Amino acid sequence: MRKAGTIRWKRLEITGGFLLLAAVLYYFDTQNLLVLAFVGGVLHELGHLCAIYLLGGRVSKLRLSCVGAEIVLSPRRQLAHWKQIIIALAGPAANLAVIYFCIPFSGRGSELASLCIGVNVTLCIFNLLPIAQLDGGRILWYALNLFLPEETTSRVVGVVSVCFSLALAVGGAALLVLRVGSWTLLLTALWLVAASVRRKTEQRRFTSA
């Protein structure tokens, strides 16, 4: 069944929440960094996709929602935990490659290269935060699941995700108060808070059922 407000094209799915978030971020993008962030995000996801296919996986769906991009792997080709960790790291690694490419141009005084470096550093660090919806959360989940039961791993990752997303929201709000930040970080953090809380609530319902 097709959800209202969702655009589907082959294996790509774009939700209304993603379009709304993009519009809001565009409105509050006072530094004109949204295009660079979009390009960095595309390269980030290409890093994931390249790693998936190189490691023998297949993609059944790429979903763009209000909490970012979600790559759904085909259940027909299960990948080991260490491969999943490499796949999660491949996105930030793509951003690091962009940074490495831009450094020489930045040294020659290119403002565009400097902005590109800043955006990709931010994307790299942000995606490595241990929040379930981000690469850092996936890495944490697969690493813990090597030693802990799946249910315990999910609970630990859920608590860590809520704590870090709340801290990110507080930090974003503080930067706005100090007038050294933008609405982009705060809005993204609030969406992550909502997603993390919803995920933890669903886990509780599942456990008590």
Coordinates of C-alpha atoms in Angstrom, one line a residue:
M1 CA 0.0 0.0 0.0
R2 CA 1.3 3.4 -1.0
K3 CA 1.6 5.9 1.9
A4 CA 0.1 9.4 1.3
G5 CA 2.7 12.0 0.5
T6 CA 5.3 9.4 -0.5
I7 CA 7.1 9.4 -3.9
R8 CA 8.4 6.1 -5.2
W9 CA 10.5 5.5 -8.2
K10 CA 12.0 2.0 -8.6
R11 CA 14.0 1.4 -5.5
L12 CA 13.9 5.0 -4.4
E13 CA 11.3 6.2 -1.8
I14 CA 11.0 9.9 -0.8
T15 CA 8.7 10.7 2.1
G16 CA 6.8 13.9 2.6
G17 CA 8.7 14.5 5.8
F18 CA 12.0 14.6 3.8
L19 CA 10.6 17.2 1.4
L20 CA 9.2 19.3 4.3
L21 CA 12.6 19.1 6.1
A22 CA 14.4 20.1 3.0
A23 CA 12.1 23.1 2.6
V24 CA 12.5 24.2 6.2
L25 CA 16.3 23.9 6.1
Y26 CA 16.4 25.8 2.8
Y27 CA 14.3 28.6 4.5
F28 CA 16.7 28.8 7.4
D29 CA 19.9 28.4 5.4
T30 CA 21.3 31.8 5.9
Q31 CA 24.8 30.7 5.1
N32 CA 23.9 29.2 1.7
L33 CA 25.4 25.8 2.6
L34 CA 22.5 23.6 1.7
V35 CA 23.7 22.8 -1.8
L36 CA 27.2 21.8 -0.5
A37 CA 25.5 19.7 2.2
F38 CA 23.3 18.0 -0.4
V39 CA 26.4 17.1 -2.5
G40 CA 28.3 15.9 0.5
G41 CA 25.2 13.8 1.5
V42 CA 25.0 12.2 -1.9
L43 CA 28.7 11.3 -1.9
H44 CA 28.2 9.9 1.6
E45 CA 25.5 7.6 0.5
L46 CA 27.5 6.6 -2.6
G47 CA 30.2 5.5 -0.2
H48 CA 27.7 3.2 1.5
L49 CA 26.4 1.9 -1.8
C50 CA 29.9 1.1 -3.1
A51 CA 30.8 -0.8 0.0
I52 CA 27.5 -2.7 0.0
Y53 CA 28.1 -4.0 -3.6
L54 CA 31.8 -4.6 -3.1
L55 CA 31.1 -6.8 0.0
G56 CA 28.4 -8.8 -1.8
G57 CA 25.3 -7.1 -0.6
R58 CA 22.3 -5.8 -2.5
V59 CA 20.0 -2.9 -2.0
S60 CA 16.3 -3.4 -1.9
K61 CA 15.3 0.2 -1.2
L62 CA 16.8 3.7 -0.6
R63 CA 14.4 5.7 1.6
L64 CA 14.7 9.4 2.2
S65 CA 12.9 10.5 5.3
C66 CA 12.9 13.4 7.8
V67 CA 15.7 11.6 9.7
G68 CA 17.9 11.2 6.7
A69 CA 18.7 8.4 4.2
E70 CA 18.0 4.8 5.0
I71 CA 19.5 2.0 2.8
V72 CA 17.5 -1.2 3.2
L73 CA 19.6 -4.3 2.3
S74 CA 18.1 -7.2 0.5
P75 CA 17.3 -10.1 3.0
R76 CA 18.4 -12.6 0.4
R77 CA 22.1 -11.7 1.0
Q78 CA 22.8 -11.5 4.7
L79 CA 26.1 -9.8 5.6
A80 CA 28.3 -10.5 8.6
H81 CA 28.5 -7.9 11.3
W82 CA 32.0 -6.9 10.4
K83 CA 30.8 -6.2 6.8
Q84 CA 28.0 -4.1 8.2
I85 CA 30.5 -2.1 10.2
I86 CA 32.6 -1.4 7.1
I87 CA 29.5 -0.4 5.2
A88 CA 28.6 2.1 8.0
L89 CA 32.1 3.5 8.0
A90 CA 32.2 3.9 4.2
G91 CA 29.9 6.9 4.2
P92 CA 32.1 9.0 6.5
A93 CA 35.1 7.7 4.6
A94 CA 33.7 9.2 1.4
N95 CA 33.4 12.6 3.2
L96 CA 37.0 12.3 4.3
A97 CA 38.0 11.6 0.7
V98 CA 36.3 14.9 -0.4
I99 CA 38.1 16.7 2.4
Y100 CA 41.5 15.3 1.2
F101 CA 40.7 16.4 -2.4
C102 CA 39.7 19.9 -1.3
I103 CA 42.7 20.6 1.0
P104 CA 45.1 21.7 -1.8
F105 CA 42.6 24.1 -3.3
S106 CA 41.8 25.5 0.2
G107 CA 45.5 26.2 0.6
R108 CA 45.4 28.3 -2.5
G109 CA 42.7 30.5 -1.0
S110 CA 39.6 28.9 -2.6
E111 CA 36.6 29.9 -0.4
L112 CA 34.5 27.2 -2.0
A113 CA 37.0 24.5 -1.1
S114 CA 37.2 25.8 2.5
L115 CA 33.4 25.7 2.8
C116 CA 33.3 22.2 1.2
I117 CA 35.9 21.0 3.8
G118 CA 33.8 22.5 6.6
V119 CA 30.6 20.9 5.4
N120 CA 32.2 17.4 4.9
V121 CA 34.0 17.5 8.3
T122 CA 30.6 18.3 9.9
L123 CA 28.9 15.5 8.0
C124 CA 31.6 13.0 8.9
I125 CA 31.6 13.8 12.6
F126 CA 27.8 14.1 12.8
N127 CA 27.2 10.8 11.2
L128 CA 29.6 9.0 13.5
L129 CA 27.6 10.1 16.6
P130 CA 26.2 7.0 18.4
I131 CA 22.6 7.7 17.5
A132 CA 20.5 4.8 16.1
Q133 CA 19.5 6.7 12.9
L134 CA 23.1 7.5 12.1
D135 CA 26.2 5.5 11.0
G136 CA 27.7 5.7 14.5
G137 CA 24.6 4.1 16.0
R138 CA 24.7 1.3 13.4
I139 CA 28.4 0.7 14.2
L140 CA 27.6 0.6 17.9
W141 CA 24.8 -1.8 17.4
Y142 CA 26.8 -4.3 15.4
A143 CA 29.8 -4.0 17.6
L144 CA 27.8 -4.6 20.8
N145 CA 25.8 -7.5 19.2
L146 CA 29.0 -9.4 18.8
F147 CA 29.0 -9.8 22.6
L148 CA 25.5 -9.1 23.8
P149 CA 22.1 -10.5 22.9
E150 CA 20.1 -8.6 20.3
E151 CA 17.5 -7.4 22.8
T152 CA 20.1 -6.0 25.2
T153 CA 22.0 -4.4 22.3
S154 CA 18.8 -2.7 21.1
R155 CA 18.1 -1.3 24.6
V156 CA 21.6 0.0 25.1
V157 CA 21.7 1.7 21.7
G158 CA 18.2 3.1 22.4
V159 CA 19.3 4.7 25.7
V160 CA 22.5 6.1 24.1
S161 CA 20.6 7.4 21.1
V162 CA 18.2 9.4 23.3
C163 CA 20.9 10.8 25.5
F164 CA 23.1 11.9 22.5
S165 CA 20.2 13.4 20.5
L166 CA 19.0 15.3 23.5
A167 CA 22.6 16.7 24.1
L168 CA 22.7 17.6 20.4
A169 CA 19.4 19.5 20.7
V170 CA 20.6 21.4 23.8
G171 CA 23.8 22.2 22.1
G172 CA 22.0 23.5 19.0
A173 CA 19.7 25.7 21.2
A174 CA 22.7 27.0 23.1
L175 CA 24.5 28.0 19.9
L176 CA 21.3 29.9 18.8
V177 CA 21.1 31.8 22.1
L178 CA 24.8 32.7 21.7
R179 CA 24.1 33.7 18.1
V180 CA 26.9 31.6 16.7
G181 CA 24.8 28.8 15.3
S182 CA 21.9 28.2 12.9
W183 CA 18.5 26.6 13.0
T184 CA 19.7 23.7 10.9
L185 CA 21.5 21.9 13.8
L186 CA 18.6 22.4 16.2
L187 CA 15.9 21.2 13.8
T188 CA 17.9 18.1 12.8
A189 CA 18.6 17.4 16.5
L190 CA 14.9 17.7 17.4
W191 CA 14.0 15.3 14.6
L192 CA 16.6 12.8 15.9
V193 CA 15.2 13.2 19.5
A194 CA 11.7 12.4 18.2
A195 CA 12.9 9.4 16.2
S196 CA 15.0 8.1 19.1
V197 CA 12.2 8.4 21.6
R198 CA 9.7 6.8 19.1
R199 CA 12.1 3.9 18.5
K200 CA 12.6 3.4 22.3
T201 CA 8.8 3.5 22.8
E202 CA 8.3 0.9 20.1
Q203 CA 10.9 -1.4 21.7
R204 CA 9.0 -1.2 25.1
R205 CA 5.7 -2.1 23.4
F206 CA 7.3 -5.0 21.7
T207 CA 9.0 -6.2 24.9
S208 CA 5.7 -6.0 26.9
A209 CA 3.6 -7.6 24.3

